[in-house]
Coordinates of C-alpha atoms in Angstrom, one line a residue:
X30 CA 0.1 0.0 0.1
X31 CA 1.1 3.5 -1.0
X32 CA 2.5 5.5 2.0
X33 CA 0.3 8.5 2.5
X34 CA 1.3 12.0 3.3
X35 CA 0.4 13.9 6.4
X36 CA -1.4 17.2 5.8
X37 CA -1.9 19.6 8.6
X38 CA -5.2 21.5 8.2
X39 CA -6.1 24.0 11.0
X40 CA -4.8 21.8 13.8
X41 CA -6.0 18.5 12.4
X42 CA -3.8 15.8 10.6
X43 CA -5.3 14.6 7.3
X44 CA -3.8 11.7 5.2
X45 CA -3.2 12.6 1.5
X46 CA -2.5 10.1 -1.3
X47 CA 0.6 11.2 -3.2
X48 CA -0.2 12.8 -6.5
X49 CA -3.9 13.7 -5.7
X50 CA -5.0 17.5 -5.4
X51 CA -5.3 19.2 -2.1
X52 CA -8.8 19.6 -3.0
X53 CA -9.3 16.1 -3.2
X54 CA -7.7 15.3 0.0
X55 CA -9.9 18.1 1.8
X56 CA -13.0 16.7 0.1
X57 CA -12.3 13.2 1.0
X58 CA -12.2 14.3 4.7
X59 CA -15.4 16.0 4.7
X60 CA -14.2 19.5 4.2
X61 CA -16.4 21.6 1.8
X62 CA -15.7 25.1 3.1
X63 CA -12.3 26.4 1.7
X64 CA -12.4 30.1 2.2
X65 CA -14.3 32.9 3.4
X66 CA -15.6 35.9 1.3
X67 CA -15.6 39.4 2.0
X68 CA -19.2 39.3 3.3
X69 CA -18.3 36.2 5.4
X70 CA -19.7 33.5 3.3
X71 CA -18.0 30.2 3.0
X72 CA -16.9 28.9 -0.3
X73 CA -15.4 25.6 -1.6
X74 CA -14.5 23.7 -4.8
X75 CA -16.8 24.9 -7.6
X76 CA -15.2 24.4 -11.1
X77 CA -12.3 22.0 -10.2
X78 CA -10.2 23.2 -13.1
X79 CA -8.6 26.5 -11.8
X80 CA -11.0 28.8 -13.3
X81 CA -13.5 30.0 -10.6
X82 CA -10.7 30.7 -8.0
X83 CA -13.3 29.9 -5.2
X84 CA -11.1 27.1 -3.6
X85 CA -8.2 29.6 -2.7
X86 CA -6.3 28.4 0.7
X87 CA -3.2 29.2 2.4
X88 CA -0.4 26.7 2.0
X89 CA 2.7 26.9 4.2
X90 CA 2.0 30.6 4.8
X91 CA 1.5 31.5 1.2
X92 CA -2.0 32.7 0.6
X93 CA -4.3 32.3 -2.7
X94 CA -3.3 28.8 -3.6
X95 CA -5.7 27.0 -5.6
X96 CA -6.5 23.8 -3.9
X97 CA -7.7 22.2 -7.1
X98 CA -4.5 22.8 -8.9
X99 CA -2.2 22.2 -5.9
X100 CA -0.8 18.5 -6.1
X101 CA 0.3 16.8 -2.9
X102 CA 3.8 15.8 -3.1
X103 CA 5.3 16.4 0.5
X104 CA 3.8 17.3 3.9
X105 CA 2.2 20.7 3.9
X106 CA 0.3 23.0 6.3
X107 CA -2.9 24.5 5.1
X108 CA -5.3 27.1 6.4
X109 CA -8.6 28.2 5.0
X110 CA -8.4 31.4 2.8
X111 CA -9.8 34.2 4.6
X112 CA -10.6 37.8 3.3
X113 CA -8.4 40.5 4.7
X114 CA -5.2 38.4 4.9
X115 CA -2.3 39.8 2.8
X116 CA -2.7 39.0 -1.0
X117 CA 1.2 38.3 -1.1
X118 CA 3.7 38.0 1.5
X119 CA 6.2 41.1 0.9
X120 CA 9.5 39.8 0.1
X121 CA 12.5 41.3 -1.9
X122 CA 12.9 38.2 -3.8
X123 CA 9.3 38.5 -5.0
X124 CA 9.9 42.1 -6.7
X125 CA 8.4 44.1 -3.7
X126 CA 10.6 45.4 -0.9
X127 CA 9.9 45.1 2.7
X128 CA 8.0 48.4 2.7
X129 CA 5.6 47.0 0.1
X130 CA 7.2 49.2 -2.7
X131 CA 7.4 47.9 -6.2
X132 CA 11.2 47.5 -7.2
X133 CA 11.1 47.1 -10.9
X134 CA 11.2 44.2 -13.3
X135 CA 13.4 42.3 -15.4
X136 CA 12.9 41.7 -19.1
X137 CA 11.2 38.2 -19.4
X138 CA 13.0 35.5 -21.2
X139 CA 11.9 35.3 -24.8
X140 CA 11.4 31.9 -26.7
X141 CA 10.7 31.5 -30.2
X142 CA 9.5 27.9 -31.2
X143 CA 8.3 27.4 -34.6
X144 CA 4.9 26.2 -33.4
X145 CA 3.3 27.0 -30.0
X146 CA 0.2 25.0 -29.0
X147 CA -1.7 26.4 -26.1
X148 CA -3.7 23.5 -24.4
X149 CA -2.6 19.8 -24.0
X150 CA -6.1 18.3 -24.4
X151 CA -7.1 15.9 -27.1
X152 CA -7.1 18.6 -29.8
X153 CA -4.0 20.3 -29.0
X154 CA -2.0 16.9 -28.5
X155 CA -3.3 15.7 -31.8
X156 CA -2.3 18.9 -33.6
X157 CA 1.2 19.0 -31.9
X158 CA 1.8 15.3 -32.6
X159 CA 1.1 15.5 -36.3
X160 CA 3.0 18.7 -36.7
X161 CA 6.0 17.3 -34.9
X162 CA 6.1 14.1 -37.2
X163 CA 5.8 16.5 -40.1
X164 CA 9.1 18.2 -39.2
X165 CA 7.8 21.1 -37.1
X166 CA 9.4 21.9 -33.8
X167 CA 6.6 22.0 -31.4
X168 CA 6.3 23.5 -27.8
X169 CA 3.1 22.9 -25.8
X170 CA 2.0 24.8 -22.9
X171 CA -0.7 23.7 -20.5
X172 CA -1.9 25.0 -17.2
X173 CA -2.4 21.7 -15.5
X174 CA 0.2 19.5 -13.9
X175 CA -0.5 16.7 -16.2
X176 CA -1.3 16.8 -20.0
X177 CA -4.7 15.3 -21.3
X178 CA -6.9 18.2 -20.7
X179 CA -10.4 17.8 -19.2
X180 CA -11.5 14.7 -21.3
X181 CA -8.2 12.9 -20.9
X182 CA -7.7 13.6 -17.2
X183 CA -4.9 11.4 -16.2
X184 CA -5.1 9.2 -12.9
X185 CA -2.6 10.8 -10.5
X186 CA -2.9 8.3 -7.7
X187 CA -2.1 4.6 -7.5
X188 CA -2.5 2.3 -4.4
X189 CA -4.1 -0.8 -3.3
X190 CA -8.0 -0.5 -3.2
X191 CA -8.0 2.3 -5.9
X192 CA -9.8 1.6 -9.2
X193 CA -7.1 1.4 -11.9
X194 CA -7.2 3.4 -15.0
X195 CA -9.9 3.0 -17.5
X196 CA -10.0 2.9 -21.2
X197 CA -10.6 6.6 -21.6
X198 CA -7.3 7.1 -19.2
X199 CA -5.3 4.7 -21.4
X200 CA -6.2 6.4 -24.6
X201 CA -5.1 9.7 -23.2
X202 CA -1.9 8.2 -21.9
X203 CA -1.1 6.8 -25.2
X204 CA -1.6 10.1 -27.0
X205 CA 0.4 11.9 -24.3
X206 CA 3.2 9.3 -24.7
X207 CA 3.2 9.3 -28.6
X208 CA 3.6 13.2 -28.5
X209 CA 6.5 13.2 -26.0
X210 CA 8.3 10.3 -28.0
X211 CA 7.9 12.2 -31.4
X212 CA 9.7 15.1 -29.7
X213 CA 6.9 17.5 -28.7
X214 CA 8.0 19.6 -25.8
X215 CA 5.3 19.6 -23.5
X216 CA 5.4 22.1 -20.6
X217 CA 3.0 21.6 -17.6
X218 CA 2.0 24.2 -14.9
X219 CA 2.3 26.8 -17.4
X220 CA -0.7 29.1 -17.4
X221 CA -0.9 31.5 -20.5
X222 CA -2.1 34.8 -19.0
X223 CA -1.2 37.2 -21.9
X224 CA -1.6 37.5 -25.6
X225 CA -0.5 40.3 -27.8
X226 CA -0.9 41.1 -31.5
X227 CA 0.1 39.7 -33.8
X228 CA 1.0 36.4 -32.0
X229 CA 2.9 36.9 -28.9
X230 CA 2.2 35.1 -25.5
X231 CA 3.2 35.5 -22.2
X232 CA 3.1 32.5 -19.5
X233 CA 4.2 31.6 -16.2
X234 CA 6.8 28.8 -16.4
X235 CA 8.1 27.5 -13.0
X236 CA 7.2 30.7 -11.2
X237 CA 8.7 33.1 -13.9
X238 CA 7.1 35.0 -16.6
X239 CA 8.4 33.8 -20.3
X240 CA 7.4 35.4 -23.5
X241 CA 6.7 33.1 -26.5
X242 CA 6.9 34.5 -30.1
X243 CA 6.4 31.5 -32.4
X244 CA 6.2 31.5 -36.2
X245 CA 2.6 30.0 -35.8
X246 CA 0.5 29.2 -33.0
X247 CA -2.6 26.8 -32.3
X248 CA -4.9 27.7 -29.5
X249 CA -6.7 24.7 -28.0
X250 CA -7.6 26.1 -24.7
X251 CA -10.9 24.2 -24.2
X252 CA -13.9 25.2 -22.4
X253 CA -15.3 25.6 -18.9
X254 CA -18.9 24.9 -17.4
X255 CA -21.5 27.7 -17.2
X256 CA -22.8 28.9 -14.0
X257 CA -26.5 28.2 -13.0
X258 CA -27.2 31.4 -11.0
X259 CA -30.0 30.3 -8.7
X260 CA -30.4 30.9 -5.0
X261 CA -27.5 28.9 -3.3
X262 CA -25.4 28.1 -6.2
X263 CA -22.2 29.5 -4.5
X264 CA -22.7 27.3 -1.3
X265 CA -19.9 24.9 -0.4
X266 CA -20.9 21.5 -1.7
X267 CA -22.2 22.9 -4.9
X268 CA -19.9 22.3 -7.8
X269 CA -19.7 21.6 -11.5
X270 CA -20.1 18.2 -12.9
X271 CA -16.6 18.6 -14.4
X272 CA -15.4 19.3 -11.0
X273 CA -16.8 16.2 -9.4
X274 CA -15.5 14.1 -12.4
X275 CA -12.0 15.7 -11.9
X276 CA -12.1 14.4 -8.2
X277 CA -13.0 11.0 -9.3
X278 CA -10.9 10.6 -12.7
X279 CA -7.7 12.2 -11.3
X280 CA -7.8 11.3 -7.5
X281 CA -10.4 8.6 -7.2
X282 CA -12.1 10.6 -4.5
X283 CA -15.9 11.1 -4.4
X284 CA -17.4 14.7 -4.1
X285 CA -19.7 13.4 -1.4
X286 CA -21.6 10.2 -0.6
X287 CA -25.1 11.4 -1.5
X288 CA -25.0 13.2 -4.8
X289 CA -27.5 15.2 -7.2
X290 CA -26.7 15.6 -10.7
X291 CA -28.5 18.1 -12.7
X292 CA -28.1 20.1 -16.0
X293 CA -28.1 19.4 -19.7
X294 CA -26.0 17.0 -21.7
X295 CA -24.6 13.5 -21.6
X296 CA -21.7 14.4 -19.3
X297 CA -24.2 14.3 -16.4
X298 CA -25.0 10.7 -17.2
X299 CA -21.2 9.7 -17.4
X300 CA -20.7 11.3 -14.1
X301 CA -23.4 9.4 -12.5
X302 CA -22.2 6.2 -13.8
X303 CA -18.7 6.8 -12.6
X304 CA -19.7 8.0 -9.2
X305 CA -21.9 5.0 -8.7
X306 CA -18.9 2.7 -9.5
X307 CA -17.0 4.4 -6.7
X308 CA -19.7 3.6 -4.2
X309 CA -21.6 7.0 -4.1
X310 CA -25.5 7.2 -3.8
X311 CA -26.8 9.3 -6.7
X312 CA -30.2 10.6 -5.7
X313 CA -31.3 11.5 -9.3
X314 CA -30.0 12.8 -12.6
X315 CA -32.2 15.9 -13.3
X316 CA -32.0 16.6 -17.1
X317 CA -33.3 19.8 -18.6
X318 CA -34.1 18.1 -22.0
X319 CA -37.2 16.0 -22.6
X320 CA -36.9 12.3 -22.6
X321 CA -36.2 11.0 -26.2
X322 CA -39.3 10.0 -28.1
X323 CA -40.5 9.2 -31.7
X324 CA -39.3 12.8 -32.6
X325 CA -35.7 11.7 -31.7
X326 CA -35.5 8.7 -33.7
X327 CA -33.9 10.2 -36.9
X328 CA -31.2 11.9 -34.6
X329 CA -30.6 8.7 -32.7
X330 CA -30.1 6.9 -36.1
X331 CA -27.7 9.4 -37.4
X332 CA -25.6 9.3 -33.9
X333 CA -25.4 5.3 -34.5
X334 CA -24.3 5.6 -37.9
X335 CA -21.8 8.3 -37.4
X336 CA -20.2 7.3 -34.1
X337 CA -21.3 3.7 -33.0
X338 CA -18.7 3.5 -30.3
X339 CA -19.8 6.6 -28.6
X340 CA -23.4 5.5 -28.7
X341 CA -22.4 2.2 -27.0
X342 CA -20.7 4.2 -24.3
X343 CA -23.7 6.1 -23.6
X344 CA -25.9 3.1 -23.5
X345 CA -23.5 1.6 -21.1
X346 CA -23.9 4.6 -18.8
X347 CA -27.5 4.6 -19.0
X348 CA -27.6 0.8 -18.0
X349 CA -25.4 1.4 -15.1
X350 CA -27.5 4.3 -13.9
X351 CA -30.7 2.3 -14.2
X352 CA -29.1 -0.8 -12.6
X353 CA -28.6 1.2 -9.5
X354 CA -32.2 2.4 -9.4
X355 CA -31.3 6.0 -10.1
X356 CA -34.0 8.4 -11.4
X357 CA -33.6 10.3 -14.5
X358 CA -36.0 13.4 -14.2
X359 CA -36.6 14.9 -17.6
X360 CA -37.9 18.4 -18.4
X361 CA -36.7 19.6 -15.0
X362 CA -34.0 21.9 -13.6
X363 CA -32.8 23.1 -10.3
X364 CA -34.7 26.1 -9.0
X365 CA -32.8 26.7 -5.7
X366 CA -30.5 25.2 -3.0
X367 CA -30.4 25.7 0.7
X368 CA -28.0 24.7 3.5
X369 CA -29.6 22.5 6.1
X370 CA -28.6 20.4 9.0
X371 CA -28.2 17.3 6.9
X372 CA -26.3 18.9 3.9
X373 CA -28.0 20.7 1.0
X374 CA -31.7 21.0 0.3
X375 CA -32.6 21.1 -3.4
X376 CA -35.9 22.4 -5.0
X377 CA -36.7 21.5 -8.7
X378 CA -38.8 23.0 -11.1
X379 CA -40.2 21.8 -14.7
X380 CA -38.8 23.6 -17.4
X381 CA -42.2 25.3 -18.1
X382 CA -42.1 26.9 -14.8
X383 CA -43.9 24.9 -12.2
X384 CA -42.1 24.2 -8.9
X385 CA -42.1 20.6 -7.5
X386 CA -43.0 20.1 -3.9
X387 CA -40.6 17.5 -3.2
X388 CA -37.2 18.6 -1.9
X389 CA -34.0 16.3 -2.2
X390 CA -31.4 16.4 0.5
X391 CA -28.0 15.4 -0.4
X392 CA -24.2 16.1 0.5
X393 CA -23.4 17.4 -3.0
X394 CA -25.1 19.1 -5.9
X395 CA -23.4 18.9 -9.2
X396 CA -24.3 21.3 -12.1
X397 CA -23.7 20.9 -15.7
X398 CA -25.7 23.4 -17.6
X399 CA -23.7 23.6 -20.7
X400 CA -20.1 25.2 -21.5
X401 CA -18.4 28.5 -22.4
X402 CA -15.4 28.3 -24.8
X403 CA -12.2 29.6 -23.4
X404 CA -11.5 32.0 -26.1
X405 CA -10.1 35.0 -24.1
X406 CA -6.6 34.5 -25.8
X407 CA -8.2 34.4 -29.3
X408 CA -10.2 37.6 -28.5
X409 CA -7.1 39.5 -27.0
X410 CA -5.3 38.7 -30.3
X411 CA -8.1 40.2 -32.2
X412 CA -9.4 37.0 -33.9
X413 CA -12.9 37.6 -35.2
X414 CA -15.7 36.1 -33.6
X415 CA -19.6 35.5 -34.3
X416 CA -22.3 34.8 -31.9
X417 CA -24.0 31.4 -32.1
X418 CA -27.6 31.9 -30.9
X419 CA -28.3 27.9 -30.6
X420 CA -25.3 27.6 -28.2
X421 CA -25.5 31.2 -26.8
X422 CA -21.8 31.8 -27.1
X423 CA -19.1 33.3 -29.4
X424 CA -17.6 31.1 -32.1
X425 CA -14.4 31.8 -33.4
X426 CA -14.4 32.5 -37.0
X427 CA -11.9 30.1 -39.0
X428 CA -11.4 28.3 -42.2
X429 CA -11.6 24.7 -43.0
X430 CA -8.1 24.4 -41.8
X431 CA -8.5 26.1 -38.4
X432 CA -6.9 29.3 -39.7
X433 CA -8.5 32.4 -37.6
X434 CA -8.7 35.9 -39.2
X435 CA -5.2 36.6 -37.9
X436 CA -2.3 35.1 -40.0
X437 CA -0.4 32.3 -38.5
X438 CA -3.0 32.0 -35.6
X439 CA -5.0 28.7 -35.6
X440 CA -7.6 27.6 -33.3
X441 CA -9.5 24.2 -32.6
X442 CA -11.6 22.3 -30.3
X443 CA -14.0 23.7 -27.7
X444 CA -12.5 27.1 -27.3
X445 CA -13.9 27.8 -30.6
X446 CA -17.4 26.5 -30.0
X447 CA -18.4 23.2 -28.3
X448 CA -17.7 20.3 -30.7
X449 CA -16.5 17.5 -28.4
X450 CA -13.3 15.6 -27.7
X451 CA -13.5 13.1 -30.7
X452 CA -14.1 15.9 -33.1
X453 CA -11.2 17.9 -31.5
X454 CA -8.9 14.7 -31.9
X455 CA -9.6 14.5 -35.7
X456 CA -9.6 18.4 -36.1
X457 CA -6.1 18.4 -34.6
X458 CA -4.8 16.3 -37.3
X459 CA -6.3 18.6 -40.0
X460 CA -5.0 21.7 -38.3
X461 CA -1.6 20.1 -37.6
X462 CA -1.4 19.5 -41.2
X463 CA -2.1 22.8 -42.4
X464 CA 0.3 24.5 -40.0
X465 CA 3.1 22.2 -41.1
X466 CA 2.4 23.1 -44.8
X467 CA 2.3 26.8 -44.1
X468 CA 5.6 26.7 -42.2
X469 CA 7.1 24.9 -45.4
X470 CA 7.1 21.4 -44.2
X471 CA 6.0 18.5 -46.6
X472 CA 4.4 15.7 -44.7
X473 CA 5.0 12.3 -45.8
X474 CA 2.7 10.2 -47.7
X475 CA 1.5 8.2 -44.8
X476 CA 0.8 11.3 -42.8
X477 CA -1.3 12.8 -45.6
X478 CA -3.4 9.5 -45.7
X479 CA -3.8 10.1 -42.0
X480 CA -5.1 13.5 -42.6
X481 CA -7.5 12.3 -45.2
X482 CA -8.9 9.7 -42.5
X483 CA -9.2 12.5 -40.2
X484 CA -11.2 14.7 -42.6
X485 CA -13.8 12.0 -42.9
X486 CA -13.7 11.3 -39.1
X487 CA -14.2 14.9 -38.2
X488 CA -17.2 15.1 -40.6
X489 CA -18.7 12.0 -38.9
X490 CA -18.1 13.5 -35.3
X491 CA -19.7 16.7 -36.4
X492 CA -22.7 14.9 -37.6
X493 CA -22.9 12.8 -34.4
X494 CA -22.6 16.1 -32.2
X495 CA -25.3 18.0 -34.3
X496 CA -27.6 15.1 -33.7
X497 CA -26.6 14.6 -30.0
X498 CA -27.7 18.2 -29.2
X499 CA -31.0 17.7 -31.2
X500 CA -31.7 14.9 -28.7
X501 CA -30.6 17.1 -25.7
X502 CA -32.5 20.1 -27.1
X503 CA -34.2 22.0 -24.3
X504 CA -36.2 25.4 -24.5
X505 CA -34.2 26.3 -21.3
X506 CA -31.8 29.3 -21.8
X507 CA -31.3 30.5 -18.2
X508 CA -32.6 30.0 -14.6
X509 CA -36.4 31.3 -14.5
X510 CA -35.8 33.7 -11.7
X511 CA -32.7 35.9 -12.0
X512 CA -33.5 38.6 -9.4
X513 CA -33.0 39.6 -5.9
X514 CA -30.5 38.5 -3.5
X515 CA -29.2 35.7 -5.7
X516 CA -25.6 36.3 -6.6
X517 CA -24.5 36.8 -10.3
X518 CA -21.0 37.5 -9.7
X519 CA -19.4 35.0 -7.5
X520 CA -16.1 36.9 -7.0
X521 CA -17.3 40.3 -6.0
X522 CA -20.7 38.8 -4.6
X523 CA -22.8 41.3 -6.8
X524 CA -26.5 40.3 -6.8
X525 CA -29.2 40.5 -9.4
X526 CA -30.9 43.2 -7.4
X527 CA -27.6 45.3 -7.7
X528 CA -27.6 44.7 -11.3
X529 CA -31.2 45.8 -11.7
X530 CA -30.5 48.9 -9.8
X531 CA -27.7 49.8 -12.2
X532 CA -30.0 49.1 -15.2
X533 CA -32.6 51.3 -13.7
X534 CA -30.2 54.1 -13.5
X535 CA -29.7 53.9 -17.5
X536 CA -26.4 52.1 -17.6
X537 CA -26.8 50.4 -20.9
X538 CA -23.4 48.7 -21.7
X539 CA -21.6 46.0 -20.0
X540 CA -18.5 48.0 -19.3
X541 CA -20.6 50.9 -17.5
X542 CA -22.3 48.3 -15.3
X543 CA -19.0 46.8 -14.4
X544 CA -17.6 50.0 -13.2
X545 CA -20.8 50.7 -11.4
X546 CA -21.2 47.4 -9.7
X547 CA -17.8 45.5 -9.8
X548 CA -19.5 42.7 -11.8
X549 CA -16.7 40.8 -13.6
X550 CA -13.8 42.6 -11.7
X551 CA -13.0 39.5 -9.6
X552 CA -10.4 36.8 -9.9
X553 CA -12.2 34.7 -12.5
X554 CA -12.5 38.0 -14.5
X555 CA -16.3 37.5 -15.5
X556 CA -16.0 34.0 -16.7
X557 CA -19.3 33.1 -15.1
X558 CA -21.2 36.5 -14.8
X559 CA -20.1 38.2 -18.2
X560 CA -22.3 35.9 -20.4
X561 CA -25.2 36.5 -18.2
X562 CA -24.9 40.1 -18.0
X563 CA -24.2 40.5 -21.7
X564 CA -27.5 38.4 -22.2
X565 CA -29.5 40.5 -19.8
X566 CA -28.2 43.9 -21.1
X567 CA -29.0 43.0 -24.8
X568 CA -32.3 41.7 -24.0
X569 CA -33.2 44.8 -22.1
X570 CA -32.2 47.2 -24.7
X571 CA -33.1 45.3 -27.8
X572 CA -29.5 44.5 -29.1
X573 CA -28.0 41.5 -30.5
X574 CA -25.2 39.8 -28.7
X575 CA -21.8 40.0 -30.6
X576 CA -18.0 40.0 -29.8
X577 CA -18.4 43.7 -29.0
X578 CA -21.6 43.8 -26.7
X579 CA -19.6 42.2 -23.5
X580 CA -16.5 42.8 -21.9
X581 CA -13.3 43.3 -23.8
X582 CA -10.6 40.8 -23.0
X583 CA -7.8 42.2 -20.9
X584 CA -4.3 41.2 -20.0
X585 CA -3.8 39.3 -17.6
X586 CA -6.6 36.9 -18.7
X587 CA -5.9 34.9 -15.6
X588 CA -4.8 36.1 -12.0
X589 CA -0.8 36.4 -11.8
X590 CA 1.3 37.4 -8.9
X591 CA 3.4 40.4 -8.6
X592 CA 6.5 38.1 -8.2
X593 CA 5.6 36.6 -11.6
X594 CA 5.0 40.0 -13.4
X595 CA 8.3 41.2 -12.1
X596 CA 10.3 38.2 -13.5
X597 CA 11.3 37.4 -9.8
X598 CA 9.2 34.3 -9.2
X599 CA 10.4 31.4 -7.0
X600 CA 11.1 29.0 -9.9
X601 CA 14.3 28.6 -11.8

């Protein structure tokens, strides 16, 4: 049995598995509240992927460490994050003198790879592998400590009694291994927080800011889950479907013993099956879409013909859920969540609006109401985007090779508009081939055959995705009641009532409302509130949403320390 690592958490000793995240350790020991907000409200794991910044804790005296991104490799001392503690510990080595005055910066190191790929998920790795095999020198940057992205999350723990890696883990591991053996340089723990025209980026690598100026770049930054702004959505124990899946797939930790999963789409069913395999009790899977009926037969047939293996996976998840007696409640959404003595109490409502009388009590609520593309870097570069009314999101304008409106800038996968991991894998080959050709490399005949197969596979996967979302189509666009004391902005704790007051004052742009209310000024930089705000403002003033109607992307697109900005971080 693997030796555990002792973690001191506010006077108690917890036992952690080597390789798991701090968030997984705390969750496994029943800790749900990780920090306290300015108003005194507790917060815990929400996104599980470093986006929301709600799991900030103090580690060995260093504040604002994201528990979901901190891997356990040695004994550490942890305290809950508390508003009012210093954001940084003043230190001459951090670019700040003992009086707190800024001491100046060093010019960041400049690296000029032939091809820079941002994001080590399925699409990014696929593109990097093809381009490298075609003769291109490729560097991949990824914010996480392990390559694989959200779909190919790698299992970070191994000990007796822990379920081993499954087929999805193994496929991801094979892709990562192939990329490395081909010579792709994969740099982990490297968040990219700046993008400048025409194609220059700045990232934090081992605590230091590094500039990257490639001949060409591929942005494959993925997506993150939308917020579901109902009363109680910020409570500890309420997290995204992806966060719960990350706890299980990377650390083999359950988010709780009694779980309610709600949202729209197939990921929720997969999560239910996975948590059941780990011994959790799933109270229900609450799906916003109606149950498939006769009207769905054409779409189901298209899915079966386009991607039979994916359909088989879905059927397997459904059988697992039904075998355990889990209810699937269609045409229904979460209306509110309350903290009670036994955990969390959830009120449901029909999509049509009628509140259900029965309440469900659980330990954890998982929300999976769709995705937003992580397109901040693409927008910062000036790439043109179009609003997709069906998905309610900005889609990057690209040609058939993935080339954006900016020369030398390519994009693929879910950061351009939701398409799924299988489509991203095929698209990676197509884009990798295009970049190689643009850089003057002639791929071998065998590689061109591979590209031809990828073109056909991409077409199949896109047919599958279109049919899938026909099956999961729902008239639902947003929570029914977006008003009163319900929080719209998690970071700054701005409510819908405060937003309404700003609108009543005549403020008619997202920027003006941001300055008036602080919506979008927090650590997550509007990733959860900005789309909702944009939607509300455009509806109120009769405008159409587009790339100019919401917040403008600004550097840094992710939080960065003064030490990193100054070039005097702790890394080497």
